[in-house]
Amino acid sequence: MDTKRDIASRQDITLFINEFYEIVRADQTIGFIFNDVIEMDWEHHIPLIVDFWETILLDNPVYKNNAMSSHFHVNSKVPLTKEHFDAWLNAFSSSIDNNFEGPVCEMAKKRAKSIAAIMHLKMEEATKRQNG
Ligand code: HEM
């Protein structure tokens, strides 16, 4: 039987985050943002996003940045819509469900959803301001 364990370490987070970006970069709706629009420094970005999730999921406060702020820059190049957030969330859930299961996984998906909802609102406000 295919029994999966729960996310329990930084190594586990690194595993699903790497898979997340494979899925995201191949995605028809948002792949272009990561491949073409933003010049991603992956060596810098992957450890940062792993820090972000380690802070939330393992209760280890290693992430010191503001996760919201860099998205205003992204949003100024591509106004982020519900379709973008849905694609992001689907990729996030798949990358977790393909590898792990358990309460920490459920928390990760729940937190991602609520942060995405807040981010979506803030981006919409910024787009309105931008368009006068
Ligand atoms: C449509 C949805 C999203 C898109 C297209 C997107 C895109 C990006 C891009 C392009 C960057 C890199 C920015 C740069 O380095 O210049 C980034 C950074 C980041 N994203 Fe997202 N993102 C999305 C949603 C989310 C959500 C929902 C979360 C959290 C649940 C999140 C968490 C982060 C974090 C933690 C960083 C690193 C910020 C830093 O400390 O520099 N993103 N995102």
CSV table of N, CA, C and O and ligand atoms in Angstrom, one decimal, residues 20-21 24 29-31 33-35 37-42 44-45 48-53 56 63-71 73-75 78 80-89 92 108 111-120 123, ligand 1:
chain,number,residue,atom,x,y,z
A,20,PHE,N,6.9,21.8,-6.5
A,20,PHE,CA,6.0,22.9,-6.7
A,20,PHE,C,6.5,23.8,-7.9
A,20,PHE,O,5.7,24.1,-8.8
A,21,TYR,N,7.8,24.2,-7.9
A,21,TYR,CA,8.2,25.0,-9.0
A,21,TYR,C,8.3,24.3,-10.3
A,21,TYR,O,8.2,24.9,-11.4
A,24,VAL,N,4.7,24.5,-11.4
A,24,VAL,CA,4.3,25.9,-11.7
A,24,VAL,C,5.0,26.4,-13.0
A,24,VAL,O,4.3,27.1,-13.8
A,29,THR,N,-1.1,28.7,-17.2
A,29,THR,CA,-1.6,30.0,-16.7
A,29,THR,C,-0.6,30.8,-16.0
A,29,THR,O,-0.6,32.0,-16.2
A,30,ILE,N,0.3,30.3,-15.3
A,30,ILE,CA,1.3,31.1,-14.6
A,30,ILE,C,2.8,30.8,-14.8
A,30,ILE,O,3.6,31.5,-14.4
A,31,GLY,N,3.0,29.7,-15.6
A,31,GLY,CA,4.4,29.4,-15.9
A,31,GLY,C,5.2,30.6,-16.4
A,31,GLY,O,6.4,30.8,-16.0
A,33,ILE,N,5.1,33.6,-15.9
A,33,ILE,CA,5.6,34.7,-14.9
A,33,ILE,C,6.9,34.3,-14.3
A,33,ILE,O,7.8,35.2,-14.2
A,34,PHE,N,7.1,33.0,-14.0
A,34,PHE,CA,8.4,32.6,-13.4
A,34,PHE,C,9.4,32.3,-14.5
A,34,PHE,O,10.6,32.4,-14.2
A,35,ASN,N,9.0,32.0,-15.7
A,35,ASN,CA,10.0,31.7,-16.8
A,35,ASN,C,10.4,32.9,-17.6
A,35,ASN,O,11.6,33.0,-18.0
A,37,VAL,N,8.7,36.6,-17.2
A,37,VAL,CA,8.4,37.9,-16.7
A,37,VAL,C,9.4,38.4,-15.6
A,37,VAL,O,10.0,39.4,-15.7
A,38,ILE,N,9.6,37.5,-14.6
A,38,ILE,CA,10.5,37.8,-13.5
A,38,ILE,C,11.8,37.1,-13.8
A,38,ILE,O,11.8,35.9,-14.0
A,39,GLU,N,12.9,37.8,-13.7
A,39,GLU,CA,14.2,37.1,-13.8
A,39,GLU,C,14.5,36.4,-12.4
A,39,GLU,O,15.0,37.1,-11.5
A,40,MET,N,14.1,35.2,-12.3
A,40,MET,CA,14.2,34.5,-11.0
A,40,MET,C,15.6,34.1,-10.7
A,40,MET,O,16.3,33.5,-11.6
A,41,ASP,N,16.0,34.4,-9.5
A,41,ASP,CA,17.3,33.9,-9.0
A,41,ASP,C,17.0,32.7,-8.2
A,41,ASP,O,16.8,32.8,-7.0
A,42,TRP,N,16.9,31.5,-8.8
A,42,TRP,CA,16.4,30.3,-8.1
A,42,TRP,C,17.2,29.9,-6.9
A,42,TRP,O,16.7,29.5,-5.9
A,44,HIS,N,18.7,31.8,-4.9
A,44,HIS,CA,18.3,32.7,-3.8
A,44,HIS,C,16.9,32.4,-3.4
A,44,HIS,O,16.6,32.4,-2.2
A,45,HIS,N,16.0,32.2,-4.3
A,45,HIS,CA,14.6,32.1,-4.0
A,45,HIS,C,14.2,30.8,-3.3
A,45,HIS,O,13.4,30.9,-2.4
A,48,LEU,N,14.7,30.8,0.4
A,48,LEU,CA,13.8,31.8,1.0
A,48,LEU,C,12.4,31.3,1.2
A,48,LEU,O,11.8,31.4,2.3
A,49,ILE,N,11.9,30.6,0.2
A,49,ILE,CA,10.5,30.1,0.3
A,49,ILE,C,10.5,28.9,1.2
A,49,ILE,O,9.5,28.7,1.9
A,50,VAL,N,11.6,28.2,1.3
A,50,VAL,CA,11.7,27.1,2.2
A,50,VAL,C,11.7,27.7,3.7
A,50,VAL,O,11.0,27.2,4.6
A,51,ASP,N,12.4,28.8,3.9
A,51,ASP,CA,12.4,29.5,5.2
A,51,ASP,C,11.0,29.9,5.5
A,51,ASP,O,10.5,29.7,6.7
A,52,PHE,N,10.3,30.4,4.5
A,52,PHE,CA,8.9,30.9,4.7
A,52,PHE,C,8.0,29.7,5.3
A,52,PHE,O,7.3,29.9,6.3
A,53,TRP,N,8.1,28.6,4.6
A,53,TRP,CA,7.2,27.5,5.0
A,53,TRP,C,7.8,26.8,6.3
A,53,TRP,O,7.0,26.2,7.1
A,56,ILE,N,6.2,28.7,9.1
A,56,ILE,CA,4.8,28.4,9.4
A,56,ILE,C,4.6,27.0,9.8
A,56,ILE,O,3.9,26.8,10.8
A,63,TYR,N,12.3,32.8,8.7
A,63,TYR,CA,11.9,33.7,7.6
A,63,TYR,C,11.8,35.2,8.2
A,63,TYR,O,10.9,35.4,9.1
A,64,LYS,N,12.6,36.1,7.6
A,64,LYS,CA,12.5,37.5,8.2
A,64,LYS,C,12.0,38.5,7.2
A,64,LYS,O,11.9,39.7,7.6
A,65,ASN,N,11.7,38.1,6.0
A,65,ASN,CA,11.2,39.1,5.0
A,65,ASN,C,9.7,39.3,5.1
A,65,ASN,O,9.1,38.8,6.0
A,66,ASN,N,9.2,40.1,4.2
A,66,ASN,CA,7.8,40.3,4.1
A,66,ASN,C,7.3,39.7,2.8
A,66,ASN,O,7.7,40.1,1.7
A,67,ALA,N,6.6,38.6,2.9
A,67,ALA,CA,6.2,37.8,1.8
A,67,ALA,C,5.3,38.6,0.8
A,67,ALA,O,5.3,38.3,-0.4
A,68,MET,N,4.6,39.5,1.3
A,68,MET,CA,3.6,40.3,0.5
A,68,MET,C,4.3,41.2,-0.5
A,68,MET,O,4.0,41.3,-1.7
A,69,SER,N,5.4,41.9,0.0
A,69,SER,CA,5.9,43.0,-0.7
A,69,SER,C,6.4,42.7,-2.2
A,69,SER,O,6.2,43.5,-3.1
A,70,SER,N,7.2,41.6,-2.3
A,70,SER,CA,7.7,41.3,-3.7
A,70,SER,C,6.6,41.1,-4.7
A,70,SER,O,6.8,41.2,-5.9
A,71,HIS,N,5.4,40.7,-4.2
A,71,HIS,CA,4.3,40.5,-5.2
A,71,HIS,C,3.7,41.7,-5.8
A,71,HIS,O,3.1,41.7,-6.8
A,73,HIS,N,5.6,44.0,-7.0
A,73,HIS,CA,6.4,44.1,-8.2
A,73,HIS,C,5.9,43.2,-9.3
A,73,HIS,O,5.8,43.6,-10.4
A,74,VAL,N,5.6,42.0,-8.9
A,74,VAL,CA,5.1,41.0,-9.9
A,74,VAL,C,3.8,41.5,-10.5
A,74,VAL,O,3.6,41.5,-11.7
A,75,ASN,N,2.9,42.0,-9.6
A,75,ASN,CA,1.6,42.5,-10.0
A,75,ASN,C,1.6,43.7,-10.9
A,75,ASN,O,0.8,43.9,-11.7
A,78,VAL,N,2.4,41.9,-14.3
A,78,VAL,CA,1.2,41.1,-14.7
A,78,VAL,C,0.2,41.2,-13.6
A,78,VAL,O,0.3,40.6,-12.5
A,80,LEU,N,-2.3,40.3,-11.2
A,80,LEU,CA,-2.6,38.9,-10.8
A,80,LEU,C,-4.1,38.7,-10.5
A,80,LEU,O,-4.7,39.5,-9.8
A,81,THR,N,-4.7,37.7,-11.2
A,81,THR,CA,-6.1,37.5,-11.1
A,81,THR,C,-6.4,36.2,-10.4
A,81,THR,O,-5.5,35.4,-10.0
A,82,LYS,N,-7.7,35.9,-10.2
A,82,LYS,CA,-8.2,34.7,-9.6
A,82,LYS,C,-7.6,33.5,-10.3
A,82,LYS,O,-7.2,32.5,-9.6
A,83,GLU,N,-7.6,33.5,-11.6
A,83,GLU,CA,-7.0,32.4,-12.4
A,83,GLU,C,-5.6,32.1,-12.0
A,83,GLU,O,-5.2,30.9,-11.9
A,84,HIS,N,-4.8,33.1,-11.8
A,84,HIS,CA,-3.4,33.0,-11.4
A,84,HIS,C,-3.3,32.3,-10.0
A,84,HIS,O,-2.5,31.4,-9.8
A,85,PHE,N,-4.1,32.9,-9.1
A,85,PHE,CA,-4.0,32.3,-7.8
A,85,PHE,C,-4.5,30.9,-7.7
A,85,PHE,O,-4.0,30.1,-7.0
A,86,ASP,N,-5.6,30.6,-8.5
A,86,ASP,CA,-6.1,29.2,-8.5
A,86,ASP,C,-5.0,28.3,-9.0
A,86,ASP,O,-4.8,27.2,-8.5
A,87,ALA,N,-4.3,28.7,-10.1
A,87,ALA,CA,-3.3,27.8,-10.7
A,87,ALA,C,-2.1,27.6,-9.6
A,87,ALA,O,-1.6,26.5,-9.5
A,88,TRP,N,-1.8,28.7,-9.0
A,88,TRP,CA,-0.7,28.7,-7.9
A,88,TRP,C,-1.1,27.7,-6.8
A,88,TRP,O,-0.3,26.8,-6.4
A,89,LEU,N,-2.4,27.8,-6.4
A,89,LEU,CA,-2.8,26.9,-5.3
A,89,LEU,C,-2.9,25.5,-5.7
A,89,LEU,O,-2.6,24.6,-4.9
A,92,PHE,N,0.5,24.1,-5.7
A,92,PHE,CA,1.0,23.9,-4.3
A,92,PHE,C,0.4,22.7,-3.7
A,92,PHE,O,1.1,21.8,-3.1
A,108,ALA,N,-0.7,23.3,5.8
A,108,ALA,CA,0.0,24.0,4.7
A,108,ALA,C,-1.0,24.5,3.7
A,108,ALA,O,-0.9,25.7,3.2
A,111,ARG,N,-3.3,27.3,5.1
A,111,ARG,CA,-2.6,28.6,5.2
A,111,ARG,C,-2.3,29.2,3.8
A,111,ARG,O,-2.4,30.4,3.7
A,112,ALA,N,-1.9,28.4,2.9
A,112,ALA,CA,-1.6,28.9,1.5
A,112,ALA,C,-2.9,29.5,1.0
A,112,ALA,O,-2.8,30.6,0.4
A,113,LYS,N,-4.0,28.9,1.2
A,113,LYS,CA,-5.3,29.4,0.7
A,113,LYS,C,-5.6,30.7,1.3
A,113,LYS,O,-6.1,31.7,0.6
A,114,SER,N,-5.4,30.9,2.6
A,114,SER,CA,-5.8,32.1,3.3
A,114,SER,C,-4.8,33.2,2.9
A,114,SER,O,-5.3,34.4,2.7
A,115,ILE,N,-3.6,32.9,2.8
A,115,ILE,CA,-2.6,33.9,2.4
A,115,ILE,C,-2.9,34.4,1.0
A,115,ILE,O,-2.8,35.6,0.6
A,116,ALA,N,-3.2,33.4,0.1
A,116,ALA,CA,-3.5,33.7,-1.3
A,116,ALA,C,-4.7,34.7,-1.4
A,116,ALA,O,-4.7,35.6,-2.2
A,117,ALA,N,-5.7,34.4,-0.5
A,117,ALA,CA,-6.9,35.2,-0.6
A,117,ALA,C,-6.6,36.7,-0.2
A,117,ALA,O,-7.0,37.6,-0.8
A,118,ILE,N,-5.8,36.8,0.9
A,118,ILE,CA,-5.4,38.2,1.3
A,118,ILE,C,-4.5,38.9,0.2
A,118,ILE,O,-4.7,40.0,-0.1
A,119,MET,N,-3.6,38.1,-0.3
A,119,MET,CA,-2.7,38.6,-1.4
A,119,MET,C,-3.5,39.1,-2.6
A,119,MET,O,-3.3,40.1,-3.1
A,120,HIS,N,-4.5,38.2,-3.0
A,120,HIS,CA,-5.3,38.6,-4.1
A,120,HIS,C,-6.0,39.9,-3.9
A,120,HIS,O,-6.0,40.8,-4.8
A,123,MET,N,-3.5,42.8,-4.2
A,123,MET,CA,-3.0,43.0,-5.5
A,123,MET,C,-4.1,43.7,-6.3
A,123,MET,O,-3.8,44.6,-7.1
B,1,HEM,C1,-0.5,34.1,-8.5
B,1,HEM,C2,0.2,33.8,-7.4
B,1,HEM,C3,1.6,34.0,-7.2
B,1,HEM,C4,2.6,34.4,-8.1
B,1,HEM,C5,2.5,34.5,-9.6
B,1,HEM,C6,3.8,34.5,-7.3
B,1,HEM,C7,5.1,34.9,-7.8
B,1,HEM,C8,6.2,35.1,-7.1
B,1,HEM,C9,7.5,35.6,-7.7
B,1,HEM,C10,7.7,35.8,-9.2
B,1,HEM,C11,8.3,35.7,-6.6
B,1,HEM,C12,9.8,36.2,-6.7
B,1,HEM,C13,9.9,37.6,-6.6
B,1,HEM,C14,11.3,38.1,-6.8
B,1,HEM,O1,12.2,37.5,-6.3
B,1,HEM,O2,11.4,39.2,-7.5
B,1,HEM,C15,7.6,35.3,-5.4
B,1,HEM,C16,8.2,35.3,-4.2
B,1,HEM,C17,7.6,34.8,-3.1
B,1,HEM,N1,6.3,34.3,-3.0
B,1,HEM,FE1,4.9,34.3,-4.5
B,1,HEM,N2,3.6,34.3,-6.0
B,1,HEM,C18,2.2,33.9,-5.9
B,1,HEM,C19,1.6,33.6,-4.7
B,1,HEM,C20,2.2,33.4,-3.5
B,1,HEM,C21,1.5,32.9,-2.3
B,1,HEM,C22,0.0,32.6,-2.2
B,1,HEM,C23,2.4,32.8,-1.3
B,1,HEM,C24,2.3,32.4,0.1
B,1,HEM,C25,1.4,31.5,0.5
B,1,HEM,C26,3.7,33.2,-1.9
B,1,HEM,C27,4.9,33.3,-1.2
B,1,HEM,C28,6.1,33.8,-1.7
B,1,HEM,C29,7.3,34.1,-0.9
B,1,HEM,C30,7.5,33.7,0.6
B,1,HEM,C31,8.2,34.7,-1.7
B,1,HEM,C32,9.6,35.1,-1.4
B,1,HEM,C33,9.5,36.6,-1.0
B,1,HEM,C34,10.9,37.1,-0.4
B,1,HEM,O3,11.1,37.0,0.8
B,1,HEM,O4,11.6,37.7,-1.2
B,1,HEM,N3,3.5,33.5,-3.2
B,1,HEM,N4,6.3,35.0,-5.7
